[in-house]
Amino acid sequence: EADIYQTPRYLVIGTGKKITLECSQTMGHDKMYWYQQDPGMELHLIHYSYGVNSTEKGDLSSESTVSRIRTEHFPLTLESARPSHTSQYLCASSDRKQGVPDTQYFGPGTRLTVL
Amino acid sequence: GENVEQHPSTLSVQEGDSAVIKCTYSDSASNYFPWYKQELGKRPQLIIDIRSNVGEKKDQRIAVTLNKTAKHFSLHITETQPEDSAVYFCAATPHYKLSFGAGTTVTVRA
């Protein structure tokens, strides 16, 4: 079934650790996004990609980095986790058809806690 | 860039009543306006969207209206039910990047 997958779903980690949040989609979409969201609060775009080897920073400054080596895979890495990184991270993807924006679909999210 | 404002931030309605959430946007080039519903602990799910070439769209108990001149769009939920309780987000975009409103927490009282 076409979907967006994120792993891990929950992560508790100590300060200073390097972590990678995985996101994969089988939607066949070319565009992918990472959002940071505190529970029930506003969605903040932190990174996006229009295709392979394309990555851009979003509207909210983030210490994380991303890569897009394969169309279906868009991992997010924190080199040194801090308590201020505690949040939920949502991955999304979309496609463009006939020149108009298409729907963004979201993954289930990763709930990150940094102690 | 696009700036989306959403009101109210919280909304409590009696079951069976209607709920209305309003959003305004700043970029006149925006042409796609989706609405997402996010239940507690779940991912945002698209519930309805509208493109700039139409003024209104309806899907069962949910409708969205768009006023491009005034740059605002609204979500209408009729005959509310307890399962409508969630956070609702509006968004707008002229290209691909969505700009989201801050969200409205809707509580349907039984």
PDB file of C-alpha atoms in Angstrom:
ATOM      1  CA  GLU A   1       0.000   0.000   0.000  1.00  0.00           C
ATOM      2  CA  ALA A   2       1.329   3.446  -0.909  1.00  0.00           C
ATOM      3  CA  ASP A   3       2.267   5.266   2.266  1.00  0.00           C
ATOM      4  CA  ILE A   4       4.890   7.286   4.129  1.00  0.00           C
ATOM      5  CA  TYR A   5       6.903   5.450   6.764  1.00  0.00           C
ATOM      6  CA  GLN A   6       8.899   6.941   9.613  1.00  0.00           C
ATOM      7  CA  THR A   7      11.240   5.168  12.016  1.00  0.00           C
ATOM      8  CA  PRO A   8      11.648   5.140  14.889  1.00  0.00           C
ATOM      9  CA  ARG A   9       8.207   6.186  16.085  1.00  0.00           C
ATOM     10  CA  TYR A  10       9.529   7.076  19.529  1.00  0.00           C
ATOM     11  CA  LEU A  11      13.104   7.859  20.578  1.00  0.00           C
ATOM     12  CA  VAL A  12      14.523   8.812  23.959  1.00  0.00           C
ATOM     13  CA  ILE A  13      18.186   9.760  23.823  1.00  0.00           C
ATOM     14  CA  GLY A  14      20.821  11.540  25.872  1.00  0.00           C
ATOM     15  CA  THR A  15      22.311  14.942  25.146  1.00  0.00           C
ATOM     16  CA  GLY A  16      25.172  14.958  22.657  1.00  0.00           C
ATOM     17  CA  LYS A  17      24.168  11.822  20.771  1.00  0.00           C
ATOM     18  CA  LYS A  18      23.969  11.736  16.974  1.00  0.00           C
ATOM     19  CA  ILE A  19      20.613  10.567  15.646  1.00  0.00           C
ATOM     20  CA  THR A  20      19.050   9.942  12.255  1.00  0.00           C
ATOM     21  CA  LEU A  21      15.295   9.949  11.741  1.00  0.00           C
ATOM     22  CA  GLU A  22      14.268   7.854   8.771  1.00  0.00           C
ATOM     23  CA  CYS A  23      11.524   8.684   6.272  1.00  0.00           C
ATOM     24  CA  SER A  24      10.566   6.600   3.262  1.00  0.00           C
ATOM     25  CA  GLN A  25       7.628   6.913   0.911  1.00  0.00           C
ATOM     26  CA  THR A  26       6.117   4.525  -1.609  1.00  0.00           C
ATOM     27  CA  MET A  27       3.796   7.201  -3.032  1.00  0.00           C
ATOM     28  CA  GLY A  28       6.000   7.805  -6.070  1.00  0.00           C
ATOM     29  CA  HIS A  29       6.278  11.486  -5.088  1.00  0.00           C
ATOM     30  CA  ASP A  30       9.202  13.687  -6.031  1.00  0.00           C
ATOM     31  CA  LYS A  31       8.854  16.292  -3.260  1.00  0.00           C
ATOM     32  CA  MET A  32       9.492  15.593   0.415  1.00  0.00           C
ATOM     33  CA  TYR A  33       9.354  17.714   3.549  1.00  0.00           C
ATOM     34  CA  TRP A  34      10.272  17.670   7.240  1.00  0.00           C
ATOM     35  CA  TYR A  35       8.165  19.517   9.808  1.00  0.00           C
ATOM     36  CA  GLN A  36       8.719  20.062  13.522  1.00  0.00           C
ATOM     37  CA  GLN A  37       5.591  20.138  15.671  1.00  0.00           C
ATOM     38  CA  ASP A  38       5.017  20.318  19.388  1.00  0.00           C
ATOM     39  CA  PRO A  39       1.835  18.306  20.225  1.00  0.00           C
ATOM     40  CA  GLY A  40      -1.266  20.017  18.842  1.00  0.00           C
ATOM     41  CA  MET A  41       0.693  23.119  17.913  1.00  0.00           C
ATOM     42  CA  GLU A  42       1.717  24.815  14.694  1.00  0.00           C
ATOM     43  CA  LEU A  43       3.607  22.905  11.987  1.00  0.00           C
ATOM     44  CA  HIS A  44       7.033  24.395  11.230  1.00  0.00           C
ATOM     45  CA  LEU A  45       8.788  23.503   7.965  1.00  0.00           C
ATOM     46  CA  ILE A  46      12.474  22.785   8.652  1.00  0.00           C
ATOM     47  CA  HIS A  47      13.668  21.141   5.400  1.00  0.00           C
ATOM     48  CA  TYR A  48      12.340  20.262   1.968  1.00  0.00           C
ATOM     49  CA  SER A  49      13.479  18.614  -1.245  1.00  0.00           C
ATOM     50  CA  TYR A  50      12.177  18.885  -4.785  1.00  0.00           C
ATOM     51  CA  GLY A  51      14.003  15.766  -5.939  1.00  0.00           C
ATOM     52  CA  VAL A  52      17.197  13.726  -5.791  1.00  0.00           C
ATOM     53  CA  ASN A  53      20.239  15.794  -4.760  1.00  0.00           C
ATOM     54  CA  SER A  54      17.991  18.789  -4.001  1.00  0.00           C
ATOM     55  CA  THR A  55      17.626  20.018  -0.399  1.00  0.00           C
ATOM     56  CA  GLU A  56      16.555  23.394   0.987  1.00  0.00           C
ATOM     57  CA  LYS A  57      16.176  24.874   4.448  1.00  0.00           C
ATOM     58  CA  GLY A  58      12.657  25.645   5.545  1.00  0.00           C
ATOM     59  CA  ASP A  59      11.084  28.559   7.355  1.00  0.00           C
ATOM     60  CA  LEU A  60      12.200  27.504  10.848  1.00  0.00           C
ATOM     61  CA  SER A  61      15.907  27.487  11.552  1.00  0.00           C
ATOM     62  CA  SER A  62      17.068  24.022  12.518  1.00  0.00           C
ATOM     63  CA  GLU A  63      20.381  22.477  13.526  1.00  0.00           C
ATOM     64  CA  SER A  64      19.463  19.309  11.663  1.00  0.00           C
ATOM     65  CA  THR A  65      20.626  18.293   8.175  1.00  0.00           C
ATOM     66  CA  VAL A  66      18.987  16.224   5.455  1.00  0.00           C
ATOM     67  CA  SER A  67      20.010  14.292   2.361  1.00  0.00           C
ATOM     68  CA  ARG A  68      18.142  13.043  -0.703  1.00  0.00           C
ATOM     69  CA  ILE A  69      20.161  10.388  -2.486  1.00  0.00           C
ATOM     70  CA  ARG A  70      17.142   8.284  -3.482  1.00  0.00           C
ATOM     71  CA  THR A  71      13.716   9.538  -4.515  1.00  0.00           C
ATOM     72  CA  GLU A  72      11.888   7.530  -1.865  1.00  0.00           C
ATOM     73  CA  HIS A  73      14.212   8.255   1.071  1.00  0.00           C
ATOM     74  CA  PHE A  74      14.682  11.534   2.997  1.00  0.00           C
ATOM     75  CA  PRO A  75      16.540  11.061   6.303  1.00  0.00           C
ATOM     76  CA  LEU A  76      17.040  13.821   8.882  1.00  0.00           C
ATOM     77  CA  THR A  77      20.169  13.894  11.051  1.00  0.00           C
ATOM     78  CA  LEU A  78      20.984  15.687  14.288  1.00  0.00           C
ATOM     79  CA  GLU A  79      24.756  15.635  14.888  1.00  0.00           C
ATOM     80  CA  SER A  80      24.480  16.454  18.599  1.00  0.00           C
ATOM     81  CA  ALA A  81      21.055  16.208  20.201  1.00  0.00           C
ATOM     82  CA  ARG A  82      20.012  18.745  22.847  1.00  0.00           C
ATOM     83  CA  PRO A  83      16.942  18.989  25.118  1.00  0.00           C
ATOM     84  CA  SER A  84      15.693  21.890  22.924  1.00  0.00           C
ATOM     85  CA  HIS A  85      15.336  19.351  20.075  1.00  0.00           C
ATOM     86  CA  THR A  86      12.615  17.514  21.991  1.00  0.00           C
ATOM     87  CA  SER A  87       9.584  17.586  19.701  1.00  0.00           C
ATOM     88  CA  GLN A  88       7.630  15.606  17.124  1.00  0.00           C
ATOM     89  CA  TYR A  89       9.108  15.386  13.633  1.00  0.00           C
ATOM     90  CA  LEU A  90       6.723  14.801  10.734  1.00  0.00           C
ATOM     91  CA  CYS A  91       7.782  13.789   7.245  1.00  0.00           C
ATOM     92  CA  ALA A  92       5.543  14.551   4.253  1.00  0.00           C
ATOM     93  CA  SER A  93       5.579  14.120   0.488  1.00  0.00           C
ATOM     94  CA  SER A  94       3.749  15.565  -2.498  1.00  0.00           C
ATOM     95  CA  ASP A  95       3.752  15.556  -6.258  1.00  0.00           C
ATOM     96  CA  ARG A  96       2.896  18.073  -8.933  1.00  0.00           C
ATOM     97  CA  LYS A  97       0.418  17.191 -11.614  1.00  0.00           C
ATOM     98  CA  GLN A  98      -0.416  19.323 -14.612  1.00  0.00           C
ATOM     99  CA  GLY A  99       1.188  22.428 -13.185  1.00  0.00           C
ATOM    100  CA  VAL A 100      -0.811  22.715  -9.962  1.00  0.00           C
ATOM    101  CA  PRO A 101       0.298  21.850  -6.420  1.00  0.00           C
ATOM    102  CA  ASP A 102      -0.794  18.430  -5.257  1.00  0.00           C
ATOM    103  CA  THR A 103      -1.781  17.228  -1.833  1.00  0.00           C
ATOM    104  CA  GLN A 104       0.848  16.776   0.870  1.00  0.00           C
ATOM    105  CA  TYR A 105       0.595  13.488   2.731  1.00  0.00           C
ATOM    106  CA  PHE A 106       2.113  13.041   6.163  1.00  0.00           C
ATOM    107  CA  GLY A 107       3.929  10.186   7.826  1.00  0.00           C
ATOM    108  CA  PRO A 108       3.029   9.036  11.371  1.00  0.00           C
ATOM    109  CA  GLY A 109       5.814  11.089  12.953  1.00  0.00           C
ATOM    110  CA  THR A 110       8.753  10.469  15.283  1.00  0.00           C
ATOM    111  CA  ARG A 111       8.382  11.626  18.870  1.00  0.00           C
ATOM    112  CA  LEU A 112      11.893  12.628  20.021  1.00  0.00           C
ATOM    113  CA  THR A 113      12.834  13.216  23.647  1.00  0.00           C
ATOM    114  CA  VAL A 114      16.346  14.409  24.479  1.00  0.00           C
ATOM    115  CA  LEU A 115      17.301  14.095  28.139  1.00  0.00           C
TER     116      LEU A 115
ATOM    117  CA  GLY B   1       6.597  34.524   1.679  1.00  0.00           C
ATOM    118  CA  GLU B   2       3.045  33.449   2.413  1.00  0.00           C
ATOM    119  CA  ASN B   3       1.600  34.219   5.858  1.00  0.00           C
ATOM    120  CA  VAL B   4      -1.553  32.422   7.017  1.00  0.00           C
ATOM    121  CA  GLU B   5      -3.579  33.492  10.040  1.00  0.00           C
ATOM    122  CA  GLN B   6      -6.211  31.195  11.541  1.00  0.00           C
ATOM    123  CA  HIS B   7      -9.063  31.986  13.945  1.00  0.00           C
ATOM    124  CA  PRO B   8     -10.250  31.036  16.453  1.00  0.00           C
ATOM    125  CA  SER B   9      -7.495  29.125  18.240  1.00  0.00           C
ATOM    126  CA  THR B  10     -10.050  27.118  20.233  1.00  0.00           C
ATOM    127  CA  LEU B  11     -13.688  26.347  19.486  1.00  0.00           C
ATOM    128  CA  SER B  12     -16.192  24.504  21.650  1.00  0.00           C
ATOM    129  CA  VAL B  13     -19.531  23.527  20.119  1.00  0.00           C
ATOM    130  CA  GLN B  14     -22.530  21.503  21.189  1.00  0.00           C
ATOM    131  CA  GLU B  15     -22.997  18.244  19.336  1.00  0.00           C
ATOM    132  CA  GLY B  16     -25.209  18.844  16.317  1.00  0.00           C
ATOM    133  CA  ASP B  17     -24.260  22.508  15.990  1.00  0.00           C
ATOM    134  CA  SER B  18     -22.063  23.958  13.238  1.00  0.00           C
ATOM    135  CA  ALA B  19     -18.401  24.953  13.514  1.00  0.00           C
ATOM    136  CA  VAL B  20     -16.681  27.589  11.401  1.00  0.00           C
ATOM    137  CA  ILE B  21     -12.926  28.216  11.191  1.00  0.00           C
ATOM    138  CA  LYS B  22     -11.555  31.163   9.247  1.00  0.00           C
ATOM    139  CA  CYS B  23      -8.153  31.748   7.657  1.00  0.00           C
ATOM    140  CA  THR B  24      -6.607  34.698   5.864  1.00  0.00           C
ATOM    141  CA  TYR B  25      -3.562  34.625   3.604  1.00  0.00           C
ATOM    142  CA  SER B  26      -1.191  37.303   2.340  1.00  0.00           C
ATOM    143  CA  ASP B  27       0.156  36.128  -1.037  1.00  0.00           C
ATOM    144  CA  SER B  28      -2.300  36.858  -3.847  1.00  0.00           C
ATOM    145  CA  ALA B  29      -0.501  34.229  -5.974  1.00  0.00           C
ATOM    146  CA  SER B  30      -1.626  31.406  -3.646  1.00  0.00           C
ATOM    147  CA  ASN B  31      -3.862  29.023  -5.557  1.00  0.00           C
ATOM    148  CA  TYR B  32      -4.211  25.910  -3.382  1.00  0.00           C
ATOM    149  CA  PHE B  33      -5.865  25.805   0.053  1.00  0.00           C
ATOM    150  CA  PRO B  34      -6.003  22.473   1.921  1.00  0.00           C
ATOM    151  CA  TRP B  35      -7.473  21.744   5.347  1.00  0.00           C
ATOM    152  CA  TYR B  36      -6.004  19.096   7.633  1.00  0.00           C
ATOM    153  CA  LYS B  37      -7.458  17.385  10.681  1.00  0.00           C
ATOM    154  CA  GLN B  38      -5.111  16.069  13.349  1.00  0.00           C
ATOM    155  CA  GLU B  39      -6.452  13.842  16.100  1.00  0.00           C
ATOM    156  CA  LEU B  40      -4.493  13.414  19.301  1.00  0.00           C
ATOM    157  CA  GLY B  41      -1.329  11.416  18.658  1.00  0.00           C
ATOM    158  CA  LYS B  42      -2.079  10.968  14.959  1.00  0.00           C
ATOM    159  CA  ARG B  43      -0.690  12.417  11.740  1.00  0.00           C
ATOM    160  CA  PRO B  44      -2.403  15.362   9.983  1.00  0.00           C
ATOM    161  CA  GLN B  45      -4.953  14.055   7.478  1.00  0.00           C
ATOM    162  CA  LEU B  46      -6.317  16.025   4.531  1.00  0.00           C
ATOM    163  CA  ILE B  47     -10.084  16.460   4.889  1.00  0.00           C
ATOM    164  CA  ILE B  48     -10.852  18.856   2.050  1.00  0.00           C
ATOM    165  CA  ASP B  49      -9.048  21.230  -0.284  1.00  0.00           C
ATOM    166  CA  ILE B  50      -9.964  23.948  -2.730  1.00  0.00           C
ATOM    167  CA  ARG B  51      -8.181  25.474  -5.679  1.00  0.00           C
ATOM    168  CA  SER B  52      -8.399  29.091  -6.727  1.00  0.00           C
ATOM    169  CA  ASN B  53     -10.650  28.446  -9.719  1.00  0.00           C
ATOM    170  CA  VAL B  54     -13.658  27.588  -7.502  1.00  0.00           C
ATOM    171  CA  GLY B  55     -15.402  29.488  -4.726  1.00  0.00           C
ATOM    172  CA  GLU B  56     -16.889  26.626  -2.745  1.00  0.00           C
ATOM    173  CA  LYS B  57     -16.484  22.890  -2.311  1.00  0.00           C
ATOM    174  CA  LYS B  58     -18.542  20.483  -0.243  1.00  0.00           C
ATOM    175  CA  ASP B  59     -18.012  16.931   0.961  1.00  0.00           C
ATOM    176  CA  GLN B  60     -20.858  15.578   3.090  1.00  0.00           C
ATOM    177  CA  ARG B  61     -20.804  17.592   6.360  1.00  0.00           C
ATOM    178  CA  ILE B  62     -17.686  19.570   5.460  1.00  0.00           C
ATOM    179  CA  ALA B  63     -17.499  22.589   3.162  1.00  0.00           C
ATOM    180  CA  VAL B  64     -14.834  25.135   2.311  1.00  0.00           C
ATOM    181  CA  THR B  65     -15.397  28.599   0.861  1.00  0.00           C
ATOM    182  CA  LEU B  66     -12.793  30.816  -0.776  1.00  0.00           C
ATOM    183  CA  ASN B  67     -12.876  34.566  -1.320  1.00  0.00           C
ATOM    184  CA  LYS B  68      -9.848  35.454  -3.439  1.00  0.00           C
ATOM    185  CA  THR B  69     -10.616  39.158  -3.458  1.00  0.00           C
ATOM    186  CA  ALA B  70     -10.568  39.363   0.321  1.00  0.00           C
ATOM    187  CA  LYS B  71      -7.885  36.649   0.587  1.00  0.00           C
ATOM    188  CA  HIS B  72      -9.710  34.498   3.076  1.00  0.00           C
ATOM    189  CA  PHE B  73     -11.103  30.991   3.177  1.00  0.00           C
ATOM    190  CA  SER B  74     -13.225  29.160   5.719  1.00  0.00           C
ATOM    191  CA  LEU B  75     -14.018  25.617   6.849  1.00  0.00           C
ATOM    192  CA  HIS B  76     -17.606  24.801   7.766  1.00  0.00           C
ATOM    193  CA  ILE B  77     -18.560  21.640   9.648  1.00  0.00           C
ATOM    194  CA  THR B  78     -22.273  20.988  10.011  1.00  0.00           C
ATOM    195  CA  GLU B  79     -24.055  18.620  12.404  1.00  0.00           C
ATOM    196  CA  THR B  80     -20.919  18.205  14.481  1.00  0.00           C
ATOM    197  CA  GLN B  81     -20.228  14.850  16.129  1.00  0.00           C
ATOM    198  CA  PRO B  82     -17.837  13.856  18.945  1.00  0.00           C
ATOM    199  CA  GLU B  83     -15.433  12.364  16.374  1.00  0.00           C
ATOM    200  CA  ASP B  84     -15.016  15.860  14.886  1.00  0.00           C
ATOM    201  CA  SER B  85     -13.032  16.824  17.999  1.00  0.00           C
ATOM    202  CA  ALA B  86      -9.465  17.459  16.810  1.00  0.00           C
ATOM    203  CA  VAL B  87      -7.017  20.186  15.816  1.00  0.00           C
ATOM    204  CA  TYR B  88      -7.714  21.639  12.376  1.00  0.00           C
ATOM    205  CA  PHE B  89      -5.065  23.375  10.264  1.00  0.00           C
ATOM    206  CA  CYS B  90      -5.567  25.525   7.198  1.00  0.00           C
ATOM    207  CA  ALA B  91      -2.786  26.059   4.671  1.00  0.00           C
ATOM    208  CA  ALA B  92      -2.056  27.985   1.493  1.00  0.00           C
ATOM    209  CA  THR B  93       0.552  27.883  -1.245  1.00  0.00           C
ATOM    210  CA  PRO B  94       1.333  29.412  -4.632  1.00  0.00           C
ATOM    211  CA  HIS B  95       3.812  26.613  -5.455  1.00  0.00           C
ATOM    212  CA  TYR B  96       4.633  23.525  -3.350  1.00  0.00           C
ATOM    213  CA  LYS B  97       5.639  24.711   0.092  1.00  0.00           C
ATOM    214  CA  LEU B  98       2.575  24.910   2.300  1.00  0.00           C
ATOM    215  CA  SER B  99       2.249  27.745   4.810  1.00  0.00           C
ATOM    216  CA  PHE B 100       0.113  26.556   7.723  1.00  0.00           C
ATOM    217  CA  GLY B 101      -2.114  28.423  10.110  1.00  0.00           C
ATOM    218  CA  ALA B 102      -1.509  27.975  13.825  1.00  0.00           C
ATOM    219  CA  GLY B 103      -4.385  25.522  14.234  1.00  0.00           C
ATOM    220  CA  THR B 104      -7.839  25.468  15.832  1.00  0.00           C
ATOM    221  CA  THR B 105      -8.646  23.022  18.618  1.00  0.00           C
ATOM    222  CA  VAL B 106     -12.267  21.965  18.167  1.00  0.00           C
ATOM    223  CA  THR B 107     -14.106  20.301  21.038  1.00  0.00           C
ATOM    224  CA  VAL B 108     -17.566  18.867  20.427  1.00  0.00           C
ATOM    225  CA  ARG B 109     -19.575  18.624  23.651  1.00  0.00           C
ATOM    226  CA  ALA B 110     -21.970  15.696  23.912  1.00  0.00           C
TER     227      ALA B 110
END
